[in-house]
C-alpha positions as MATLAB code, in Angstrom:
seq = 'MLEPEEIKDLIADSIKSAVCIDDQYAEPYQKAPKNGKDAEILYHSFRQQGKCDLDIYNYNNLEDFIKAREYLFCNKELLILDWELSPSAQNVYEDSLKILEDAINNSYIQFITIYTQAPSFNEIVYRIFSYFYFNSMENNSLRKEKYKNLTEEIEDALSEINSDLSSDDLEEAIRKYISGYSIYPNKQQHIESEIKAEIFNKVDKKEQGRICKLLFPILNRYGFGTYREFYLWYELYYSTKDDILEIVREGQSPLPLKVLNIDNTTPALLINNTVIFVLEKQKGTNEGITPKDVFHKICQIISTITNCRSLILSLRLKLIINEKLAILGKGLGGLNEEALVYHANSYNDKTNEGRFEYLISCLTNHINQNVIDNLDYPKLEKLFKEENIKEPEDKHLAALNAFLTFTSKNKMYQWRHQLKSGDIFKLEVPILHESNLTPEIEYIICITQSCDCLRPEKVNYNFAFTSGKSAILSTALSKVQTDCYSFINDHEAIQWSNKFFTLNLKNSYIFNINDKIPVILNDGKPNHLEYIGNQKEIFSQRIINATFNRASRMGVDLPEKKEKNCKNIN';
ca = [
       4.182   32.825   22.600;
       2.088   29.743   21.862;
      -1.632   30.181   21.294;
      -3.884   29.236   24.264;
      -5.225   26.193   22.397;
      -1.677   24.964   21.688;
      -0.758   25.362   25.378;
      -3.902   23.491   26.426;
      -3.053   20.618   24.059;
       0.488   20.394   25.478;
      -0.863   20.246   29.028;
      -3.505   17.654   28.127;
      -0.826   15.536   26.478;
       1.368   15.726   29.603;
      -1.173   14.692   32.275;
      -1.132   10.916   31.944;
      -2.169    9.762   35.411;
      -4.622   11.167   37.974;
      -6.517   10.203   41.128;
      -9.911   11.368   42.397;
     -10.744   11.223   46.136;
     -14.426   11.607   47.022;
     -16.668   10.129   49.698;
     -19.550    9.841   47.185;
     -17.666    8.271   44.256;
     -17.425    4.491   43.967;
     -14.228    2.627   43.174;
     -14.201   -0.066   40.459;
     -16.025   -3.245   41.579;
     -17.588   -1.345   44.494;
     -21.331   -0.977   44.979;
     -22.223    2.423   43.567;
     -23.654    5.111   45.903;
     -26.510    7.399   44.877;
     -24.455    9.463   42.424;
     -22.306    6.591   41.149;
     -23.094    7.693   37.613;
     -20.938   10.822   38.096;
     -17.888    8.704   38.958;
     -18.449    6.548   35.884;
     -18.742    9.581   33.588;
     -15.620   11.185   35.107;
     -13.657    7.942   34.732;
     -14.540    7.451   31.052;
     -14.091   11.131   30.132;
     -10.512   11.119   31.454;
      -9.677    7.984   29.510;
     -11.436    8.902   26.274;
     -10.910   12.691   26.097;
      -7.611   13.017   27.910;
      -5.954    9.638   27.294;
      -5.347    9.858   31.046;
      -5.452    6.956   33.485;
      -7.770    7.922   36.380;
      -7.970    6.121   39.736;
     -11.040    6.699   41.904;
     -10.779    6.311   45.687;
     -13.926    6.110   47.791;
     -13.054    8.022   50.961;
     -14.143    6.653   54.355;
     -11.722    8.031   56.932;
      -8.222    9.450   57.297;
      -6.791    6.281   58.822;
      -7.738    4.171   55.775;
      -6.435    6.871   53.428;
      -3.013    6.927   55.136;
      -2.692    3.189   54.458;
      -3.582    3.724   50.799;
      -1.814    7.013   49.979;
       1.474    5.465   48.833;
      -0.120    3.723   45.857;
      -2.761    6.429   45.363;
      -0.233    9.240   44.838;
       2.596    7.293   43.177;
       3.317    8.645   39.661;
       0.164   10.792   39.641;
       0.375   14.275   38.092;
      -3.129   15.377   39.099;
      -5.311   15.059   42.215;
      -9.063   15.768   42.139;
     -10.184   16.255   45.743;
     -13.640   16.734   47.242;
     -13.710   19.619   49.762;
     -16.230   18.183   52.226;
     -14.964   14.644   52.771;
     -16.429   14.395   56.282;
     -19.971   15.848   56.037;
     -20.941   14.606   59.512;
     -17.840   15.977   61.280;
     -17.686   19.298   63.158;
     -15.287   20.574   60.524;
     -16.297   19.108   57.176;
     -13.052   20.063   55.399;
     -10.502   19.008   58.067;
      -9.647   15.701   56.365;
      -9.451   17.436   52.976;
      -6.792   19.820   54.325;
      -4.765   16.927   55.754;
      -4.890   15.091   52.403;
      -4.036   18.334   50.605;
      -0.932   18.692   52.782;
       0.119   15.122   51.955;
      -0.327   15.775   48.240;
       1.651   19.023   48.325;
       4.563   17.270   50.026;
       4.403   14.450   47.467;
       7.089   14.403   44.767;
       4.774   13.527   41.878;
       1.582   15.594   42.070;
       1.813   18.936   40.236;
      -1.857   19.939   40.063;
      -4.683   19.719   42.599;
      -8.302   20.500   41.763;
     -10.785   21.011   44.580;
     -14.006   19.721   42.968;
     -16.852   20.789   45.229;
     -20.467   21.799   45.695;
     -19.494   24.338   48.387;
     -20.934   27.753   47.416;
     -17.971   30.073   48.068;
     -14.726   29.661   46.107;
     -13.044   32.488   47.989;
     -13.776   30.938   51.377;
     -12.144   27.675   50.273;
      -9.052   29.510   49.002;
      -8.880   31.515   52.269;
      -9.027   28.305   54.297;
      -6.253   26.677   52.291;
      -4.129   29.848   52.316;
      -4.395   30.350   56.086;
      -3.779   26.646   56.772;
      -0.431   26.752   54.963;
       0.458   30.346   55.891;
       0.310   29.681   59.632;
       1.942   26.746   61.405;
       1.744   24.938   64.713;
       3.998   27.553   66.343;
       1.302   30.255   65.891;
      -2.199   28.941   66.627;
      -5.371   31.001   66.946;
      -4.982   31.850   70.636;
      -1.366   32.940   70.108;
      -2.419   35.132   67.178;
      -5.130   36.762   69.306;
      -2.598   37.460   72.051;
      -0.132   38.862   69.525;
      -2.752   41.178   68.026;
      -3.967   42.311   71.464;
      -0.418   43.272   72.508;
       0.203   44.986   69.173;
      -2.935   47.154   69.357;
      -2.258   48.084   72.991;
       1.248   49.236   72.083;
      -0.082   51.263   69.149;
      -2.778   52.804   71.378;
      -0.168   53.847   73.956;
       2.083   55.324   71.263;
      -0.794   57.328   69.735;
      -1.713   58.673   73.171;
       1.871   59.812   73.767;
       1.786   62.058   70.686;
      -1.752   63.261   71.544;
      -3.126   61.931   68.277;
      -6.825   62.219   67.455;
      -6.609   58.663   66.101;
      -7.037   55.498   68.150;
      -6.071   51.898   67.418;
      -9.805   51.232   66.887;
      -9.841   53.858   64.109;
      -6.919   52.130   62.412;
      -8.571   48.717   62.668;
     -11.869   50.057   61.347;
     -10.132   51.459   58.257;
      -8.274   48.202   57.633;
     -11.400   46.050   58.061;
     -13.361   48.264   55.678;
     -11.062   47.558   52.707;
      -8.957   44.473   53.522;
     -11.256   41.839   51.974;
      -9.510   40.038   49.098;
      -6.043   41.368   49.955;
      -4.364   37.966   50.356;
      -5.930   36.114   47.422;
      -6.024   38.924   44.826;
      -2.458   40.302   44.512;
      -3.503   42.541   41.614;
      -5.806   44.424   44.026;
      -3.273   44.902   46.829;
      -1.959   48.301   45.768;
      -5.490   49.685   45.436;
      -6.505   48.298   48.860;
      -3.390   49.816   50.475;
      -4.222   53.214   48.944;
      -7.825   53.042   50.189;
      -6.736   52.161   53.744;
      -4.151   54.949   53.778;
      -6.648   57.508   52.474;
      -9.269   56.423   55.029;
      -6.801   56.911   57.896;
      -5.259   60.173   56.649;
      -8.677   61.765   56.069;
      -9.087   61.848   59.860;
      -5.873   63.786   60.627;
      -3.977   66.785   59.247;
      -0.864   66.469   57.057;
       1.548   67.183   59.885;
       0.205   64.300   61.931;
       0.220   61.910   58.952;
       4.030   61.796   58.882;
       4.236   61.339   62.660;
       1.829   58.385   62.515;
       3.842   56.657   59.762;
       7.066   57.048   61.758;
       5.319   55.721   64.853;
       3.613   52.662   63.333;
       6.396   51.053   61.333;
       8.883   50.398   64.211;
       6.072   48.836   66.270;
       5.018   46.525   63.426;
       8.673   45.659   62.893;
       9.042   44.537   66.513;
       6.178   42.096   65.961;
       7.867   40.520   62.945;
       6.342   42.537   60.090;
       9.025   43.900   57.773;
       6.521   45.793   55.601;
       2.927   47.027   55.802;
       2.117   44.430   53.130;
       3.242   41.608   55.439;
       1.022   42.968   58.203;
      -2.033   43.366   55.968;
      -1.652   39.788   54.733;
      -1.305   38.446   58.276;
      -4.222   40.548   59.535;
      -6.694   39.448   56.868;
      -5.962   35.764   57.462;
      -6.056   36.284   61.234;
      -9.379   38.148   61.038;
     -11.002   35.576   58.722;
     -10.194   32.668   61.090;
     -10.155   34.211   64.582;
     -13.738   33.181   65.424;
     -13.362   29.552   64.323;
     -14.707   27.306   67.066;
     -12.682   24.304   65.917;
      -9.274   25.354   64.614;
      -7.314   23.116   62.253;
      -3.583   23.511   62.862;
      -0.964   22.331   60.397;
       1.514   19.995   62.043;
       4.499   21.121   59.971;
       6.535   23.910   61.550;
       8.608   24.836   58.499;
       7.028   27.352   56.087;
       6.194   26.224   52.557;
       6.726   28.468   49.502;
       3.271   30.004   48.914;
       2.120   32.263   46.106;
      -1.253   33.373   44.735;
      -1.864   32.898   41.010;
      -4.587   34.733   39.110;
      -6.357   32.779   36.392;
      -7.834   35.183   33.832;
      -7.367   37.829   36.563;
     -10.564   36.629   38.243;
     -10.337   33.183   39.818;
      -7.716   32.866   42.561;
      -5.431   29.846   42.568;
      -2.518   28.947   44.819;
       1.012   27.768   44.159;
       2.227   25.936   47.275;
       5.554   24.105   47.233;
       5.410   24.234   43.397;
       1.973   22.561   43.343;
      -0.866   24.421   41.582;
      -4.214   24.353   43.456;
      -7.530   25.678   42.135;
     -11.266   25.151   42.677;
     -13.956   23.802   40.333;
     -17.657   23.838   41.127;
     -19.580   20.584   40.742;
     -22.781   20.827   38.787;
     -25.713   20.321   41.135;
     -29.259   20.483   39.845;
     -29.616   23.508   37.585;
     -26.490   25.395   38.708;
     -23.745   26.332   36.246;
     -21.069   24.048   37.653;
     -18.732   21.754   35.736;
     -20.139   18.357   34.773;
     -17.954   15.252   35.325;
     -17.726   14.897   31.544;
     -16.080   18.345   31.214;
     -13.709   18.197   34.206;
     -10.559   17.134   32.297;
     -11.122   19.723   29.571;
     -11.722   22.478   32.148;
      -8.638   21.554   34.199;
      -6.388   21.803   31.124;
      -8.014   25.094   30.128;
      -7.420   26.624   33.574;
      -3.781   25.497   33.752;
      -3.155   26.931   30.270;
      -4.277   30.412   31.408;
      -1.878   30.661   34.361;
       0.346   33.722   33.961;
       4.058   33.035   33.325;
       3.543   29.343   32.602;
       6.486   28.906   30.212;
       8.698   26.977   32.636;
       5.707   24.838   33.635;
       4.994   23.899   30.008;
       8.669   23.197   29.311;
       8.981   20.966   32.397;
       5.823   19.050   31.438;
       7.166   18.461   27.935;
      10.575   17.333   29.227;
       8.942   15.063   31.794;
       6.895   13.373   29.077;
       9.966   12.724   26.914;
      12.076   11.502   29.847;
       9.368    9.118   31.057;
       9.064    7.605   27.589;
      12.802    7.255   27.051;
      13.472    5.867   30.533;
      10.961    3.116   29.827;
      12.721    2.276   26.561;
      16.197    2.379   28.106;
      15.032    0.110   30.907;
      14.677   -2.658   28.370;
      18.347   -3.586   28.356;
      19.791   -0.105   28.995;
      20.252    0.789   25.366;
      21.723   -2.595   24.433;
      24.725   -2.284   26.774;
      26.344   -5.479   27.981;
      25.590   -5.802   31.703;
      28.860   -7.628   32.434;
      30.844   -4.636   31.175;
      28.541   -2.283   33.084;
      28.983   -4.136   36.388;
      32.719   -4.684   35.823;
      33.415   -0.968   35.460;
      31.028   -0.040   38.293;
      33.053   -2.177   40.686;
      36.291   -0.418   39.752;
      35.111    2.531   41.873;
      36.456    2.060   45.386;
      35.286    5.331   46.947;
      34.220    5.022   50.536;
      30.710    6.465   50.117;
      29.863    4.880   46.724;
      29.115    8.356   45.317;
      31.471    7.797   42.380;
      29.896    4.457   41.517;
      26.437    5.958   41.776;
      27.334    8.931   39.554;
      28.836    6.568   36.954;
      25.681    4.442   36.787;
      23.484    7.531   36.531;
      25.683    8.916   33.741;
      24.973    5.762   31.715;
      21.319    6.794   31.736;
      21.636   10.571   31.504;
      23.920   10.546   28.458;
      21.292    8.617   26.519;
      18.395   10.636   27.944;
      20.048   13.979   27.086;
      20.388   12.962   23.454;
      16.827   11.666   23.318;
      15.495   14.903   24.812;
      17.380   16.909   22.177;
      16.109   14.644   19.397;
      12.478   14.723   20.539;
      11.939   18.359   21.516;
       9.597   20.229   19.210;
      11.946   23.127   18.420;
       9.473   25.303   16.471;
       7.040   25.163   19.419;
       9.866   25.718   21.904;
      11.072   28.779   20.003;
       7.523   30.097   19.848;
       7.020   29.457   23.559;
       9.985   31.634   24.592;
       9.746   34.260   21.868;
       8.883   37.657   23.338;
       8.595   40.977   21.548;
       9.212   43.183   24.584;
      11.569   41.362   26.932;
      11.360   42.663   30.491;
      14.542   42.823   32.540;
      14.162   40.557   35.593;
      15.029   41.531   39.150;
      18.506   40.644   40.416;
      17.121   38.088   42.865;
      15.371   36.222   40.055;
      18.528   36.054   37.917;
      20.511   34.916   40.958;
      17.918   32.232   41.700;
      18.206   30.990   38.109;
      22.004   30.852   38.396;
      21.757   28.932   41.671;
      19.231   26.513   40.158;
      21.467   25.800   37.159;
      24.815   25.545   38.928;
      24.446   24.734   42.629;
      23.063   21.942   44.818;
      22.402   22.973   48.416;
      23.140   20.437   51.145;
      19.455   20.738   52.092;
      18.607   18.947   48.841;
      21.066   16.099   49.366;
      19.620   12.764   50.433;
      22.837   11.263   51.833;
      24.240   12.852   54.987;
      27.583   10.996   54.590;
      29.616   12.686   51.887;
      33.076   12.304   50.340;
      34.780   15.580   49.403;
      34.659   16.319   45.679;
      35.272   19.101   43.174;
      32.951   22.064   43.619;
      32.205   21.492   47.317;
      31.738   24.903   48.983;
      32.352   25.594   52.678;
      31.734   28.656   54.819;
      34.276   29.662   57.471;
      32.901   29.871   60.984;
      35.212   32.857   61.586;
      36.082   34.886   58.442;
      39.740   35.794   57.897;
      40.125   39.586   57.772;
      42.427   41.874   55.792;
      45.312   43.038   57.959;
      45.008   46.603   56.639;
      41.292   47.427   56.811;
      39.857   44.472   58.790;
      37.240   43.699   56.128;
      36.580   40.012   55.284;
      39.206   38.555   52.959;
      38.199   34.874   53.165;
      34.636   33.859   54.019;
      34.292   30.762   51.826;
      36.484   28.102   50.251;
      35.762   25.782   47.317;
      37.409   22.447   46.525;
      39.234   22.596   43.176;
      40.885   19.178   43.375;
      40.358   17.151   40.214;
      37.604   14.538   40.472;
      39.925   11.567   40.011;
      42.083   12.724   42.943;
      39.022   13.336   45.134;
      37.927    9.793   44.392;
      41.327    8.351   45.354;
      42.836   10.980   47.678;
      45.758    8.770   48.696;
      47.305    9.690   45.310;
      47.749   13.278   46.555;
      48.483   12.288   50.171;
      45.073   13.691   51.171;
      46.236   17.221   50.289;
      43.147   18.755   48.691;
      43.383   21.920   46.585;
      41.144   24.895   47.382;
      40.695   28.521   46.490;
      39.179   31.197   48.698;
      36.308   33.621   48.241;
      34.182   36.259   49.886;
      30.636   37.593   49.641;
      29.977   39.671   46.540;
      27.472   42.400   45.774;
      24.711   40.642   43.849;
      24.406   43.215   41.063;
      28.190   43.177   40.509;
      28.291   39.386   40.389;
      25.468   39.292   37.833;
      27.200   41.921   35.675;
      30.572   40.121   35.677;
      29.484   36.476   35.851;
      30.626   35.814   32.259;
      34.155   37.162   32.785;
      35.044   36.582   36.465;
      34.620   33.623   38.823;
      31.441   33.710   40.910;
      29.136   31.190   42.560;
      25.472   31.799   43.343;
      24.201   29.822   46.325;
      20.644   31.247   46.486;
      18.613   34.218   45.260;
      20.450   36.784   47.390;
      24.000   35.477   47.996;
      26.932   35.319   45.601;
      30.603   34.464   46.183;
      33.580   35.953   44.337;
      36.580   33.614   44.127;
      40.148   34.893   44.450;
      41.723   32.107   42.348;
      44.570   31.907   44.897;
      45.649   28.294   45.270;
      46.254   26.565   48.624;
      45.952   23.043   50.038;
      44.481   21.449   53.151;
      45.368   18.020   54.461;
      42.033   16.383   55.238;
      43.080   12.772   55.759;
      40.836   12.474   58.805;
      37.879   14.460   57.510;
      37.566   14.083   53.713;
      34.549   11.869   54.454;
      32.182   13.860   56.641;
      28.623   14.408   57.801;
      27.239   17.318   55.764;
      25.598   18.738   58.905;
      28.771   18.672   61.028;
      31.505   21.308   61.119;
      35.062   20.358   60.108;
      37.989   21.658   62.227;
      40.814   23.248   60.182;
      43.740   25.649   60.445;
      44.017   28.019   57.490;
      46.719   30.474   56.420;
      46.188   32.759   59.411;
      47.382   29.926   61.670;
      44.282   30.046   63.887;
      41.872   27.163   64.601;
      38.666   27.468   62.603;
      35.714   25.385   61.424;
      34.190   24.779   57.998;
      30.435   24.568   57.480;
      29.401   22.634   54.367;
      27.099   24.708   52.122;
      26.666   22.492   49.081;
      28.208   21.606   45.729;
      28.671   23.652   42.598;
      28.213   21.351   39.629;
      31.496   20.170   38.173;
      31.025   21.648   34.714;
      30.779   25.127   36.293;
      33.492   24.512   38.899;
      35.928   23.556   36.138;
      36.115   27.198   35.100;
      37.290   28.173   38.610;
      39.710   25.223   38.630;
      41.234   26.297   35.303;
      41.555   29.950   36.357;
      43.183   29.049   39.687;
      45.701   26.565   38.309;
      46.573   28.857   35.386;
      47.297   31.632   37.874;
      49.338   29.273   40.050;
      51.454   28.148   37.084;
      52.338   31.648   35.857;
      56.038   32.609   35.747;
      57.335   36.161   35.932;
      60.411   37.241   33.902;
      62.566   40.360   33.996;
      64.354   40.998   30.664;
      65.885   44.155   29.177;
      63.279   46.056   27.195;
      63.068   49.205   25.153;
      60.823   51.751   26.792;
      58.297   53.537   24.598;
      58.858   57.271   24.395;
      56.028   59.472   25.551;
      55.656   61.583   22.384;
      53.533   64.706   22.371;
      51.821   66.009   19.271;
      53.065   69.434   18.338;
      50.666   71.549   16.322;
];
């Protein structure tokens, strides 16, 4: 593994553009407020120490920010955000949360630093965590109602078994130890043990088992699959239930959210692959971070994040790609544009996907070589070298396979799609084995060669497919090098049969990826196909080869000499 100082240098070298949003910091050419000197020091320290271009935005109100956010966030890797942007408002951090949400949904920003004079780091992290954990479908009043119903049901169940415990006893035990549960994952197991011991100390061993059997089904009915899920929900509910003015996130879809520990002390958050942490501003004689030291401290904190290898690799690749794209843009590597345009217009596919992929390949072929030429291999080897390699969980290996090989339709920008090699569909009604009625065909994958997909009239719109069914994840991971599997997420794998068949899709080879396609398969019954996504062609080619090799086999029956079954005689 690289030394901490080497990691910090890599990170510092990769953050080239940042923006600071603060109601007390002046923009260039703007009359400086009382602490305008801080903004000036911050600006020059980023440029001189970090070789990083820093924009400063003087915040007035959310409406003005919305007009400016497109240019403020464009191509920025880092956001420095003041926590109390509206000091005169009822909720001083409401606008900060709204801006934070915008930044997290932005494609460019990877790191967000809350730079604040607020006294409690943990309170800030709690506020951010609860804001993104809950959504508009579960506001404060709904959470209170949910908890009230839950405790009443638990109270009734405890009364039925004549338990000495009450729901108040359970809540008292949870409240006593729950603090820090959500933002300190390394303390969760200890907190769970303390809560359990506190509860079980009040009842005998016989009743302990009865209480466990009683509680879990009730929690399950309220949407908690584990005690850990309930404890997390409860702490965030309890820390915000008395808020007079609630701030509700508008987005209804959940965002991937994880707590990171920096040096096992300071909590940080990873939300939608954006790292968020808090720095304290120096104020008077306190021990906060001065504007001059902000860039250095940010790089130091990022470098101490546990399991940061993929982050460092992506930052290094991004730096190389940005540099080489700029160079290639100056004439696209010396290619003649007439030849480029001439060949681009030879693609006559209906959706222009082929033309688009050709143009992109002109760039990616050059970029791939430049990345290979410019990677620092000794550092890369050192980064991934590990003395004691831990075996990952199946779901993590499956997620890596899916990331490398598969593009979900949810990540596709164009809803109109022309069928191509590697497209995977799920049957609305699986085809069952005649003998044991277990699923025989649940999925199909297009194995038609790319050139025929592009011009399907050459094959009379008869597209080649092979069929597959759900596989046990552990089996798929064990046999992925020898058999034909596809991984579509971290918990689903498909095993392909390599049995060749065709479908005539003259009227539906161009389709909306969100619509179902009517078909009749080999069971002769009407069915529908749901588009799942595309397995990248280089990985689909293996399935194509295996299927067509199987289809082209020829059996022979010739006279042969049978081997005698000889027994050794002692």
